[in-house]
Amino acid sequence: MTIDRSPSNASTLASADVEHAASFVTRVLGPLAAADEDTYRVATTLAVYLQENRSRARAARRLTVHPNTVSYRVNQAERILGRSIDTDTLELSVALALLPALPRLAHRHATEL
């Protein structure tokens, strides 16, 4: 089974109940849901890394960065999350897929944590 993580499907899901979706995203991602550019870049890298089945090389090609940059950002993501990305991977992937559909709302909830 393939999960479609395209932004249009995430937007559709998020629009069904925006407040609930934003609450889910901030619960799962915590400070990684922040709207600042650096944190968003780390979250985006983590999303691509997981979509590419944890392949640094494929994620780096998609992001047009060096594989070491992918490793660095994934490590940053784990530090920001305060846990390994190996736990609750499905929840993490869903929250990362929803994040682009909810940037302002997700940021508002993140500041309430």
mmCIF file with all atom_site columns, C-alpha atoms in Angstrom:
data_model
loop_
_atom_site.group_PDB
_atom_site.id
_atom_site.type_symbol
_atom_site.label_atom_id
_atom_site.label_alt_id
_atom_site.label_comp_id
_atom_site.label_asym_id
_atom_site.label_entity_id
_atom_site.label_seq_id
_atom_site.pdbx_PDB_ins_code
_atom_site.Cartn_x
_atom_site.Cartn_y
_atom_site.Cartn_z
_atom_site.occupancy
_atom_site.B_iso_or_equiv
_atom_site.pdbx_formal_charge
_atom_site.auth_seq_id
_atom_site.auth_comp_id
_atom_site.auth_asym_id
_atom_site.auth_atom_id
_atom_site.pdbx_PDB_model_num
ATOM 1   C CA . MET A 1 1   ? 0.000   0.000  0.000  1.00 0.00 ? 1   MET A CA 1
ATOM 2   C CA . THR A 1 2   ? 1.313   3.439  -0.941 1.00 0.00 ? 2   THR A CA 1
ATOM 3   C CA . ILE A 1 3   ? 0.418   6.498  1.101  1.00 0.00 ? 3   ILE A CA 1
ATOM 4   C CA . ASP A 1 4   ? -0.092  9.622  -0.983 1.00 0.00 ? 4   ASP A CA 1
ATOM 5   C CA . ARG A 1 5   ? 1.615   12.433 0.929  1.00 0.00 ? 5   ARG A CA 1
ATOM 6   C CA . SER A 1 6   ? 1.079   15.071 -1.719 1.00 0.00 ? 6   SER A CA 1
ATOM 7   C CA . PRO A 1 7   ? 0.304   18.585 -0.489 1.00 0.00 ? 7   PRO A CA 1
ATOM 8   C CA . SER A 1 8   ? -3.142  18.547 -2.131 1.00 0.00 ? 8   SER A CA 1
ATOM 9   C CA . ASN A 1 9   ? -4.232  15.496 -0.120 1.00 0.00 ? 9   ASN A CA 1
ATOM 10  C CA . ALA A 1 10  ? -2.774  16.934 3.073  1.00 0.00 ? 10  ALA A CA 1
ATOM 11  C CA . SER A 1 11  ? -4.594  20.219 2.406  1.00 0.00 ? 11  SER A CA 1
ATOM 12  C CA . THR A 1 12  ? -7.865  18.375 1.906  1.00 0.00 ? 12  THR A CA 1
ATOM 13  C CA . LEU A 1 13  ? -7.399  16.485 5.153  1.00 0.00 ? 13  LEU A CA 1
ATOM 14  C CA . ALA A 1 14  ? -6.365  19.619 7.028  1.00 0.00 ? 14  ALA A CA 1
ATOM 15  C CA . SER A 1 15  ? -9.309  21.635 5.717  1.00 0.00 ? 15  SER A CA 1
ATOM 16  C CA . ALA A 1 16  ? -11.780 19.074 7.079  1.00 0.00 ? 16  ALA A CA 1
ATOM 17  C CA . ASP A 1 17  ? -11.033 20.236 10.640 1.00 0.00 ? 17  ASP A CA 1
ATOM 18  C CA . VAL A 1 18  ? -8.311  22.868 10.698 1.00 0.00 ? 18  VAL A CA 1
ATOM 19  C CA . GLU A 1 19  ? -8.170  23.272 14.475 1.00 0.00 ? 19  GLU A CA 1
ATOM 20  C CA . HIS A 1 20  ? -7.934  19.522 15.059 1.00 0.00 ? 20  HIS A CA 1
ATOM 21  C CA . ALA A 1 21  ? -5.297  19.140 12.344 1.00 0.00 ? 21  ALA A CA 1
ATOM 22  C CA . ALA A 1 22  ? -3.229  21.999 13.784 1.00 0.00 ? 22  ALA A CA 1
ATOM 23  C CA . SER A 1 23  ? -3.530  20.543 17.270 1.00 0.00 ? 23  SER A CA 1
ATOM 24  C CA . PHE A 1 24  ? -2.364  17.139 15.986 1.00 0.00 ? 24  PHE A CA 1
ATOM 25  C CA . VAL A 1 25  ? 0.589   18.692 14.132 1.00 0.00 ? 25  VAL A CA 1
ATOM 26  C CA . THR A 1 26  ? 1.771   20.676 17.136 1.00 0.00 ? 26  THR A CA 1
ATOM 27  C CA . ARG A 1 27  ? 1.272   17.711 19.497 1.00 0.00 ? 27  ARG A CA 1
ATOM 28  C CA . VAL A 1 28  ? 3.397   15.449 17.297 1.00 0.00 ? 28  VAL A CA 1
ATOM 29  C CA . LEU A 1 29  ? 5.982   17.978 16.100 1.00 0.00 ? 29  LEU A CA 1
ATOM 30  C CA . GLY A 1 30  ? 6.088   20.344 19.078 1.00 0.00 ? 30  GLY A CA 1
ATOM 31  C CA . PRO A 1 31  ? 8.726   23.023 18.441 1.00 0.00 ? 31  PRO A CA 1
ATOM 32  C CA . LEU A 1 32  ? 9.455   21.488 15.020 1.00 0.00 ? 32  LEU A CA 1
ATOM 33  C CA . ALA A 1 33  ? 6.123   23.007 13.906 1.00 0.00 ? 33  ALA A CA 1
ATOM 34  C CA . ALA A 1 34  ? 7.488   26.534 14.432 1.00 0.00 ? 34  ALA A CA 1
ATOM 35  C CA . ALA A 1 35  ? 7.080   28.893 11.495 1.00 0.00 ? 35  ALA A CA 1
ATOM 36  C CA . ASP A 1 36  ? 10.625  30.274 11.402 1.00 0.00 ? 36  ASP A CA 1
ATOM 37  C CA . GLU A 1 37  ? 12.540  29.554 8.202  1.00 0.00 ? 37  GLU A CA 1
ATOM 38  C CA . ASP A 1 38  ? 15.343  27.478 9.751  1.00 0.00 ? 38  ASP A CA 1
ATOM 39  C CA . THR A 1 39  ? 13.019  25.157 11.668 1.00 0.00 ? 39  THR A CA 1
ATOM 40  C CA . TYR A 1 40  ? 10.736  24.794 8.644  1.00 0.00 ? 40  TYR A CA 1
ATOM 41  C CA . ARG A 1 41  ? 13.770  23.800 6.538  1.00 0.00 ? 41  ARG A CA 1
ATOM 42  C CA . VAL A 1 42  ? 14.657  21.116 9.097  1.00 0.00 ? 42  VAL A CA 1
ATOM 43  C CA . ALA A 1 43  ? 11.051  19.831 9.104  1.00 0.00 ? 43  ALA A CA 1
ATOM 44  C CA . THR A 1 44  ? 10.958  19.784 5.299  1.00 0.00 ? 44  THR A CA 1
ATOM 45  C CA . THR A 1 45  ? 14.233  17.863 5.171  1.00 0.00 ? 45  THR A CA 1
ATOM 46  C CA . LEU A 1 46  ? 12.909  15.331 7.666  1.00 0.00 ? 46  LEU A CA 1
ATOM 47  C CA . ALA A 1 47  ? 9.717   14.894 5.626  1.00 0.00 ? 47  ALA A CA 1
ATOM 48  C CA . VAL A 1 48  ? 11.667  14.260 2.418  1.00 0.00 ? 48  VAL A CA 1
ATOM 49  C CA . TYR A 1 49  ? 14.086  11.930 4.226  1.00 0.00 ? 49  TYR A CA 1
ATOM 50  C CA . LEU A 1 50  ? 11.187  9.825  5.501  1.00 0.00 ? 50  LEU A CA 1
ATOM 51  C CA . GLN A 1 51  ? 9.449   9.898  2.100  1.00 0.00 ? 51  GLN A CA 1
ATOM 52  C CA . GLU A 1 52  ? 12.669  8.591  0.563  1.00 0.00 ? 52  GLU A CA 1
ATOM 53  C CA . ASN A 1 53  ? 12.732  5.660  3.012  1.00 0.00 ? 53  ASN A CA 1
ATOM 54  C CA . ARG A 1 54  ? 15.551  7.204  5.047  1.00 0.00 ? 54  ARG A CA 1
ATOM 55  C CA . SER A 1 55  ? 17.912  7.464  2.098  1.00 0.00 ? 55  SER A CA 1
ATOM 56  C CA . ARG A 1 56  ? 20.264  10.400 2.621  1.00 0.00 ? 56  ARG A CA 1
ATOM 57  C CA . ALA A 1 57  ? 21.369  10.270 -1.018 1.00 0.00 ? 57  ALA A CA 1
ATOM 58  C CA . ARG A 1 58  ? 17.847  10.351 -2.492 1.00 0.00 ? 58  ARG A CA 1
ATOM 59  C CA . ALA A 1 59  ? 16.704  13.022 -0.046 1.00 0.00 ? 59  ALA A CA 1
ATOM 60  C CA . ALA A 1 60  ? 19.780  15.100 -0.873 1.00 0.00 ? 60  ALA A CA 1
ATOM 61  C CA . ARG A 1 61  ? 19.058  14.842 -4.603 1.00 0.00 ? 61  ARG A CA 1
ATOM 62  C CA . ARG A 1 62  ? 15.459  15.957 -4.110 1.00 0.00 ? 62  ARG A CA 1
ATOM 63  C CA . LEU A 1 63  ? 16.504  18.844 -1.881 1.00 0.00 ? 63  LEU A CA 1
ATOM 64  C CA . THR A 1 64  ? 19.576  19.699 -3.977 1.00 0.00 ? 64  THR A CA 1
ATOM 65  C CA . VAL A 1 65  ? 21.861  19.598 -0.936 1.00 0.00 ? 65  VAL A CA 1
ATOM 66  C CA . HIS A 1 66  ? 24.793  17.417 0.144  1.00 0.00 ? 66  HIS A CA 1
ATOM 67  C CA . PRO A 1 67  ? 23.921  14.130 1.915  1.00 0.00 ? 67  PRO A CA 1
ATOM 68  C CA . ASN A 1 68  ? 25.809  15.386 4.988  1.00 0.00 ? 68  ASN A CA 1
ATOM 69  C CA . THR A 1 69  ? 23.384  18.319 5.117  1.00 0.00 ? 69  THR A CA 1
ATOM 70  C CA . VAL A 1 70  ? 20.498  15.855 5.228  1.00 0.00 ? 70  VAL A CA 1
ATOM 71  C CA . SER A 1 71  ? 22.177  13.990 8.109  1.00 0.00 ? 71  SER A CA 1
ATOM 72  C CA . TYR A 1 72  ? 22.804  17.226 9.978  1.00 0.00 ? 72  TYR A CA 1
ATOM 73  C CA . ARG A 1 73  ? 19.202  18.388 9.592  1.00 0.00 ? 73  ARG A CA 1
ATOM 74  C CA . VAL A 1 74  ? 17.762  14.995 10.579 1.00 0.00 ? 74  VAL A CA 1
ATOM 75  C CA . ASN A 1 75  ? 19.921  15.114 13.726 1.00 0.00 ? 75  ASN A CA 1
ATOM 76  C CA . GLN A 1 76  ? 18.667  18.655 14.358 1.00 0.00 ? 76  GLN A CA 1
ATOM 77  C CA . ALA A 1 77  ? 15.088  17.416 13.981 1.00 0.00 ? 77  ALA A CA 1
ATOM 78  C CA . GLU A 1 78  ? 15.661  14.705 16.582 1.00 0.00 ? 78  GLU A CA 1
ATOM 79  C CA . ARG A 1 79  ? 17.192  17.256 18.936 1.00 0.00 ? 79  ARG A CA 1
ATOM 80  C CA . ILE A 1 80  ? 14.243  19.635 18.451 1.00 0.00 ? 80  ILE A CA 1
ATOM 81  C CA . LEU A 1 81  ? 11.725  16.800 18.865 1.00 0.00 ? 81  LEU A CA 1
ATOM 82  C CA . GLY A 1 82  ? 13.558  15.519 21.921 1.00 0.00 ? 82  GLY A CA 1
ATOM 83  C CA . ARG A 1 83  ? 13.243  11.943 20.689 1.00 0.00 ? 83  ARG A CA 1
ATOM 84  C CA . SER A 1 84  ? 14.316  9.554  17.978 1.00 0.00 ? 84  SER A CA 1
ATOM 85  C CA . ILE A 1 85  ? 12.486  9.698  14.673 1.00 0.00 ? 85  ILE A CA 1
ATOM 86  C CA . ASP A 1 86  ? 12.214  5.914  14.930 1.00 0.00 ? 86  ASP A CA 1
ATOM 87  C CA . THR A 1 87  ? 9.258   6.208  17.321 1.00 0.00 ? 87  THR A CA 1
ATOM 88  C CA . ASP A 1 88  ? 5.745   6.869  16.016 1.00 0.00 ? 88  ASP A CA 1
ATOM 89  C CA . THR A 1 89  ? 6.991   7.190  12.441 1.00 0.00 ? 89  THR A CA 1
ATOM 90  C CA . LEU A 1 90  ? 3.491   7.131  10.918 1.00 0.00 ? 90  LEU A CA 1
ATOM 91  C CA . GLU A 1 91  ? 2.264   9.958  13.158 1.00 0.00 ? 91  GLU A CA 1
ATOM 92  C CA . LEU A 1 92  ? 5.436   11.878 12.399 1.00 0.00 ? 92  LEU A CA 1
ATOM 93  C CA . SER A 1 93  ? 5.021   11.413 8.633  1.00 0.00 ? 93  SER A CA 1
ATOM 94  C CA . VAL A 1 94  ? 1.363   12.493 8.736  1.00 0.00 ? 94  VAL A CA 1
ATOM 95  C CA . ALA A 1 95  ? 2.150   15.571 10.833 1.00 0.00 ? 95  ALA A CA 1
ATOM 96  C CA . LEU A 1 96  ? 4.988   16.540 8.489  1.00 0.00 ? 96  LEU A CA 1
ATOM 97  C CA . ALA A 1 97  ? 2.665   16.105 5.483  1.00 0.00 ? 97  ALA A CA 1
ATOM 98  C CA . LEU A 1 98  ? 0.054   18.364 7.113  1.00 0.00 ? 98  LEU A CA 1
ATOM 99  C CA . LEU A 1 99  ? 2.518   21.051 8.195  1.00 0.00 ? 99  LEU A CA 1
ATOM 100 C CA . PRO A 1 100 ? 2.702   22.945 4.865  1.00 0.00 ? 100 PRO A CA 1
ATOM 101 C CA . ALA A 1 101 ? -1.096  23.182 4.813  1.00 0.00 ? 101 ALA A CA 1
ATOM 102 C CA . LEU A 1 102 ? -1.164  24.773 8.276  1.00 0.00 ? 102 LEU A CA 1
ATOM 103 C CA . PRO A 1 103 ? 1.868   27.058 8.640  1.00 0.00 ? 103 PRO A CA 1
ATOM 104 C CA . ARG A 1 104 ? 0.247   30.007 10.410 1.00 0.00 ? 104 ARG A CA 1
ATOM 105 C CA . LEU A 1 105 ? -2.137  27.973 12.520 1.00 0.00 ? 105 LEU A CA 1
ATOM 106 C CA . ALA A 1 106 ? 0.523   25.428 13.441 1.00 0.00 ? 106 ALA A CA 1
ATOM 107 C CA . HIS A 1 107 ? 2.824   28.260 14.489 1.00 0.00 ? 107 HIS A CA 1
ATOM 108 C CA . ARG A 1 108 ? 0.106   29.744 16.699 1.00 0.00 ? 108 ARG A CA 1
ATOM 109 C CA . HIS A 1 109 ? -0.398  26.406 18.467 1.00 0.00 ? 109 HIS A CA 1
ATOM 110 C CA . ALA A 1 110 ? 3.369   25.889 18.822 1.00 0.00 ? 110 ALA A CA 1
ATOM 111 C CA . THR A 1 111 ? 3.685   29.134 20.766 1.00 0.00 ? 111 THR A CA 1
ATOM 112 C CA . GLU A 1 112 ? 1.025   27.871 23.178 1.00 0.00 ? 112 GLU A CA 1
ATOM 113 C CA . LEU A 1 113 ? 3.055   24.768 24.156 1.00 0.00 ? 113 LEU A CA 1
#
